[in-house]
C-alpha positions as a Markdown table, in Angstrom:
| # | Residue | x | y | z |
|---|---|---|---|---|
| 1 | Asp | 89.9 | 107.1 | 101.6 |
| 2 | Arg | 87.3 | 106.9 | 98.8 |
| 3 | Ala | 86.7 | 110.7 | 99.0 |
| 4 | Val | 90.5 | 111.3 | 98.8 |
| 5 | Arg | 90.7 | 109.0 | 95.7 |
| 6 | Asp | 87.8 | 110.8 | 94.1 |
| 7 | Val | 89.5 | 114.2 | 94.6 |
| 8 | Ile | 92.8 | 113.0 | 93.3 |
| 9 | Gln | 91.0 | 111.7 | 90.2 |
| 10 | Asp | 89.1 | 114.9 | 89.7 |
| 11 | Phe | 92.4 | 116.9 | 89.8 |
| 12 | Gly | 94.0 | 114.7 | 87.2 |
| 13 | Gly | 96.2 | 112.7 | 89.6 |
| 14 | Gly | 98.2 | 115.5 | 91.2 |
| 15 | Phe | 98.2 | 118.8 | 93.1 |
| 16 | Asp | 100.4 | 121.8 | 92.8 |
| 17 | Val | 98.8 | 123.6 | 95.7 |
| 18 | Val | 97.3 | 122.0 | 98.9 |
| 19 | Val | 95.6 | 124.2 | 101.5 |
| 20 | Leu | 95.0 | 122.5 | 104.9 |
| 21 | Asn | 92.4 | 124.5 | 106.8 |
| 22 | Ala | 90.5 | 122.2 | 109.1 |
| 23 | Gly | 89.8 | 123.7 | 112.5 |
| 24 | Arg | 87.5 | 125.0 | 115.3 |
| 25 | Ser | 88.4 | 127.4 | 118.1 |
| 26 | Gln | 87.8 | 127.9 | 121.8 |
| 27 | Gly | 86.8 | 130.8 | 124.1 |
| 28 | Cys | 87.1 | 129.7 | 127.7 |
| 29 | Tyr | 89.7 | 129.0 | 130.4 |
| 30 | Phe | 90.9 | 125.5 | 130.7 |
| 31 | Glu | 89.5 | 125.3 | 134.2 |
| 32 | Glu | 86.0 | 126.0 | 132.9 |
| 33 | Ile | 86.0 | 123.0 | 130.6 |
| 34 | Leu | 83.4 | 120.4 | 131.7 |
| 35 | Asp | 83.2 | 118.3 | 128.5 |
| 36 | Ala | 86.5 | 116.5 | 127.9 |
| 37 | Glu | 85.2 | 114.9 | 124.7 |
| 38 | Gln | 85.3 | 118.3 | 123.0 |
| 39 | Ile | 89.0 | 118.5 | 123.9 |
| 40 | Asp | 89.6 | 115.3 | 122.0 |
| 41 | Tyr | 87.4 | 116.5 | 119.2 |
| 42 | Leu | 89.2 | 119.7 | 118.7 |
| 43 | Leu | 92.7 | 118.1 | 118.8 |
| 44 | Lys | 91.6 | 115.5 | 116.3 |
| 45 | Leu | 90.1 | 118.0 | 113.9 |
| 46 | Asn | 92.8 | 120.7 | 114.2 |
| 47 | Val | 95.8 | 118.4 | 114.2 |
| 48 | Ser | 95.0 | 114.9 | 113.0 |
| 49 | Gly | 92.5 | 116.2 | 110.4 |
| 50 | Asn | 95.2 | 118.1 | 108.6 |
| 51 | Ile | 98.1 | 115.7 | 109.1 |
| 52 | Ile | 96.3 | 112.5 | 108.1 |
| 53 | Leu | 94.8 | 114.1 | 105.0 |
| 54 | Leu | 98.2 | 115.4 | 103.9 |
| 55 | Gln | 99.7 | 111.9 | 104.6 |
| 56 | Lys | 97.2 | 110.5 | 102.1 |
| 57 | Ile | 97.8 | 113.0 | 99.3 |
| 58 | Leu | 101.5 | 114.0 | 99.8 |
| 59 | Arg | 102.7 | 111.5 | 97.2 |
| 60 | His | 100.4 | 113.2 | 94.7 |
| 61 | Val | 101.8 | 116.7 | 95.3 |
| 62 | Tyr | 104.1 | 117.6 | 92.4 |
| 63 | Lys | 107.7 | 117.7 | 93.6 |
| 64 | Ser | 108.5 | 121.2 | 92.4 |
| 65 | Arg | 109.7 | 124.4 | 93.9 |
| 66 | His | 106.5 | 125.9 | 92.4 |
| 67 | Ser | 104.2 | 123.6 | 94.4 |
| 68 | Arg | 102.8 | 124.8 | 97.7 |
| 69 | Ile | 101.6 | 123.0 | 100.9 |
| 70 | Val | 99.8 | 125.6 | 102.9 |
| 71 | Phe | 98.7 | 125.3 | 106.6 |
| 72 | Val | 96.1 | 127.8 | 107.7 |
| 73 | Ser | 97.1 | 128.3 | 111.3 |
| 74 | Ser | 97.0 | 131.1 | 113.8 |
| 75 | Thr | 98.9 | 133.7 | 115.7 |
| 76 | Ala | 97.9 | 131.5 | 118.7 |
| 77 | Gly | 100.2 | 128.9 | 117.2 |
| 78 | Ile | 103.2 | 131.2 | 117.7 |
| 79 | Ile | 102.3 | 133.2 | 120.8 |
| 80 | Pro | 100.2 | 131.6 | 123.6 |
| 81 | Val | 97.0 | 133.4 | 124.5 |
| 82 | Ala | 94.5 | 133.0 | 127.3 |
| 83 | Tyr | 91.0 | 131.5 | 126.5 |
| 84 | Arg | 92.6 | 129.2 | 123.9 |
| 85 | Thr | 94.5 | 126.5 | 125.8 |
| 86 | Ile | 93.4 | 123.6 | 123.7 |
| 87 | Tyr | 93.3 | 125.7 | 120.5 |
| 88 | Cys | 96.9 | 126.9 | 121.2 |
| 89 | Ala | 98.0 | 123.3 | 121.7 |
| 90 | Ser | 96.6 | 122.3 | 118.4 |
| 91 | Lys | 98.1 | 125.3 | 116.5 |
| 92 | Phe | 101.5 | 124.9 | 118.1 |
| 93 | Ala | 101.4 | 121.3 | 116.9 |
| 94 | Ile | 100.8 | 122.5 | 113.4 |
| 95 | Thr | 103.6 | 125.0 | 113.6 |
| 96 | Gly | 106.0 | 122.2 | 114.7 |
| 97 | Phe | 104.7 | 119.8 | 112.1 |
| 98 | Ser | 105.1 | 122.2 | 109.2 |
| 99 | Gly | 108.6 | 123.1 | 110.2 |
| 100 | Ser | 109.7 | 119.4 | 110.4 |
| 101 | Leu | 107.9 | 118.6 | 107.1 |
| 102 | Arg | 109.7 | 121.5 | 105.4 |
| 103 | Met | 113.1 | 120.1 | 106.5 |
| 104 | Glu | 112.2 | 116.6 | 105.3 |
| 105 | Leu | 111.0 | 117.7 | 101.9 |
| 106 | Lys | 114.1 | 119.9 | 101.4 |
| 107 | Asp | 116.4 | 117.0 | 102.4 |
| 108 | Thr | 114.6 | 114.6 | 100.1 |
| 109 | Tyr | 114.0 | 116.8 | 97.0 |
| 110 | Gly | 116.5 | 119.6 | 97.3 |
| 111 | Glu | 115.6 | 122.6 | 95.1 |
| 112 | Asp | 112.6 | 120.7 | 93.8 |
| 113 | Ala | 111.0 | 120.5 | 97.2 |
| 114 | Pro | 107.5 | 122.0 | 97.5 |
| 115 | Lys | 107.3 | 125.1 | 99.6 |
| 116 | Val | 105.6 | 124.7 | 103.0 |
| 117 | Cys | 103.8 | 127.9 | 104.0 |
| 118 | Leu | 102.4 | 128.5 | 107.5 |
| 119 | Leu | 99.7 | 131.2 | 107.6 |
| 120 | Ala | 99.8 | 132.4 | 111.2 |
| 121 | Leu | 96.7 | 134.5 | 110.9 |
| 122 | Pro | 95.3 | 136.9 | 113.5 |
| 123 | Glu | 91.6 | 136.9 | 114.2 |
| 124 | Val | 89.9 | 138.0 | 111.0 |
| 125 | Gly | 86.6 | 139.7 | 110.8 |
| 126 | Gly | 83.8 | 138.8 | 108.5 |
| 127 | Thr | 84.1 | 135.1 | 109.3 |
| 128 | Asn | 82.1 | 132.7 | 111.5 |
| 129 | Leu | 85.1 | 132.2 | 113.8 |
| 130 | Asn | 83.3 | 133.7 | 116.8 |
| 131 | Gln | 80.1 | 131.8 | 116.3 |
| 132 | Ala | 81.8 | 128.5 | 115.6 |
| 133 | Arg | 83.8 | 128.3 | 118.9 |
| 134 | Leu | 83.3 | 125.1 | 120.8 |
| 135 | Gln | 81.4 | 125.4 | 124.1 |
| 136 | Phe | 83.4 | 122.8 | 126.0 |
| 137 | Gly | 80.5 | 122.5 | 128.5 |
| 138 | Ala | 81.4 | 125.8 | 130.1 |
| 139 | Asn | 78.7 | 127.6 | 132.0 |
| 140 | Gln | 79.2 | 130.8 | 130.1 |
| 141 | Pro | 79.3 | 131.5 | 126.3 |
| 142 | Pro | 82.7 | 131.5 | 124.6 |
| 143 | Val | 84.8 | 134.7 | 124.6 |
| 144 | Gln | 84.6 | 136.5 | 121.3 |
| 145 | Phe | 86.9 | 139.1 | 119.6 |
| 146 | Lys | 85.5 | 142.5 | 118.8 |
| 147 | Glu | 85.0 | 142.9 | 115.0 |
| 148 | Glu | 86.5 | 146.4 | 115.0 |
| 149 | Ala | 89.7 | 145.0 | 116.5 |
| 150 | Ser | 90.1 | 142.2 | 113.9 |
| 151 | Ala | 91.9 | 142.1 | 110.6 |
| 152 | Gly | 90.0 | 142.8 | 107.4 |
| 153 | Leu | 88.9 | 139.7 | 105.5 |
| 154 | Lys | 89.5 | 141.0 | 102.0 |
| 155 | Ser | 92.9 | 142.4 | 102.6 |
| 156 | Thr | 94.0 | 139.4 | 104.7 |
| 157 | Cys | 93.0 | 137.0 | 101.9 |
| 158 | Glu | 94.7 | 139.1 | 99.2 |
| 159 | Gln | 98.0 | 139.3 | 101.2 |
| 160 | Ala | 97.8 | 135.6 | 102.1 |
| 161 | Met | 97.6 | 134.7 | 98.4 |
| 162 | Ser | 100.6 | 136.8 | 97.7 |
| 163 | Ala | 102.5 | 135.1 | 100.5 |
| 164 | Ile | 101.6 | 131.7 | 99.1 |
| 165 | Arg | 102.7 | 132.7 | 95.6 |
| 166 | Arg | 106.1 | 133.8 | 97.0 |
| 167 | Gly | 106.4 | 130.6 | 99.0 |
| 168 | Asp | 106.8 | 132.4 | 102.4 |
| 169 | Arg | 107.8 | 130.1 | 105.2 |
| 170 | Glu | 105.5 | 132.0 | 107.6 |
| 171 | Trp | 103.1 | 134.8 | 107.1 |
| 172 | Gly | 100.3 | 136.6 | 109.0 |
| 173 | Leu | 101.7 | 137.8 | 112.3 |
| 174 | Pro | 100.6 | 141.4 | 113.0 |
| 175 | Thr | 103.5 | 143.8 | 112.9 |
| 176 | Lys | 103.4 | 144.4 | 116.7 |
| 177 | Val | 103.5 | 140.7 | 117.4 |
| 178 | Ser | 106.5 | 140.2 | 115.0 |
| 179 | Leu | 108.4 | 143.0 | 116.7 |
| 180 | Leu | 107.7 | 141.7 | 120.2 |
| 181 | Arg | 108.2 | 138.0 | 119.5 |
| 182 | Pro | 112.0 | 137.9 | 120.1 |
| 183 | Phe | 111.4 | 139.4 | 123.6 |
| 184 | Tyr | 109.3 | 136.3 | 124.8 |
| 185 | Ser | 112.5 | 134.4 | 125.7 |
| 186 | Leu | 114.0 | 137.5 | 127.4 |
| 187 | Leu | 111.0 | 138.9 | 129.3 |
| 188 | Pro | 108.3 | 136.2 | 129.4 |
| 189 | Asn | 106.3 | 137.5 | 132.3 |
| 190 | Thr | 106.2 | 141.0 | 130.8 |
| 191 | Met | 105.1 | 139.5 | 127.5 |
| 192 | Asp | 102.4 | 137.5 | 129.2 |
| 193 | Asn | 101.0 | 140.6 | 130.8 |
| 194 | Leu | 101.1 | 142.5 | 127.5 |
| 195 | Val | 99.2 | 139.7 | 125.8 |
| 196 | Met | 96.6 | 139.6 | 128.5 |
| 197 | Lys | 96.2 | 143.4 | 128.5 |
| 198 | His | 95.6 | 143.2 | 124.7 |
| 199 | Leu | 93.0 | 140.4 | 125.1 |
| 200 | Arg | 91.0 | 142.4 | 127.6 |
| 201 | Lys | 90.9 | 145.3 | 125.2 |
| 202 | Thr | 90.0 | 143.4 | 122.1 |
| 203 | His | 87.7 | 140.6 | 123.4 |
| 204 | Phe | 84.5 | 140.4 | 125.3 |
| 205 | Arg | 82.3 | 137.6 | 126.8 |
| 206 | Pro | 78.6 | 137.5 | 126.3 |
| 207 | Thr | 76.9 | 137.6 | 129.7 |
| 208 | Ser | 74.1 | 135.0 | 129.2 |
| 209 | Asp | 74.3 | 131.7 | 131.1 |
| 210 | Val | 74.2 | 129.0 | 128.5 |
| 211 | Asn | 72.5 | 126.6 | 130.9 |
| 212 | Lys | 69.5 | 128.8 | 131.6 |
């Protein structure tokens, strides 16, 4: 609470842009998890960490259509993917929360409601996402994405900033995912197979045994 008060004071008592970006990722099957405490840790960080912080500062966000509340989320919060069961659960929670919050602010403040932006980002290269994945007690290292199959860091940041300025409701899904998304309710098994095929092509698992 003291840290929040200090930040509010440093920013002159209010915010026109808030970016919520707390999170860690995962790289193993749910069945491999041996450390249940890390499940609780990831959910608290990825979900409660963002929501509780916003609860403390929302009253200090300027109520204007020019204000922005930005959630840095993931494609895995829109389309479920393997190796990310707990991570997907946390990001789907943020997707639902941001949608509900948007409706509440619109109902309360009308045209003066801050824009709520969900950045549903793909895996972005040039970051420490691969290295920062939680181990969850699994016997093998976490699955990683191939850098050559990831989105570029500079272009992603530039486009994300443009989406925030526009006040986009949701931005970041790769074009292929956006086109296939409507088919998930029509052909769910086919879509699951396509996602798994894509993961096998774009991801790899280091072969060393972490317990050796």
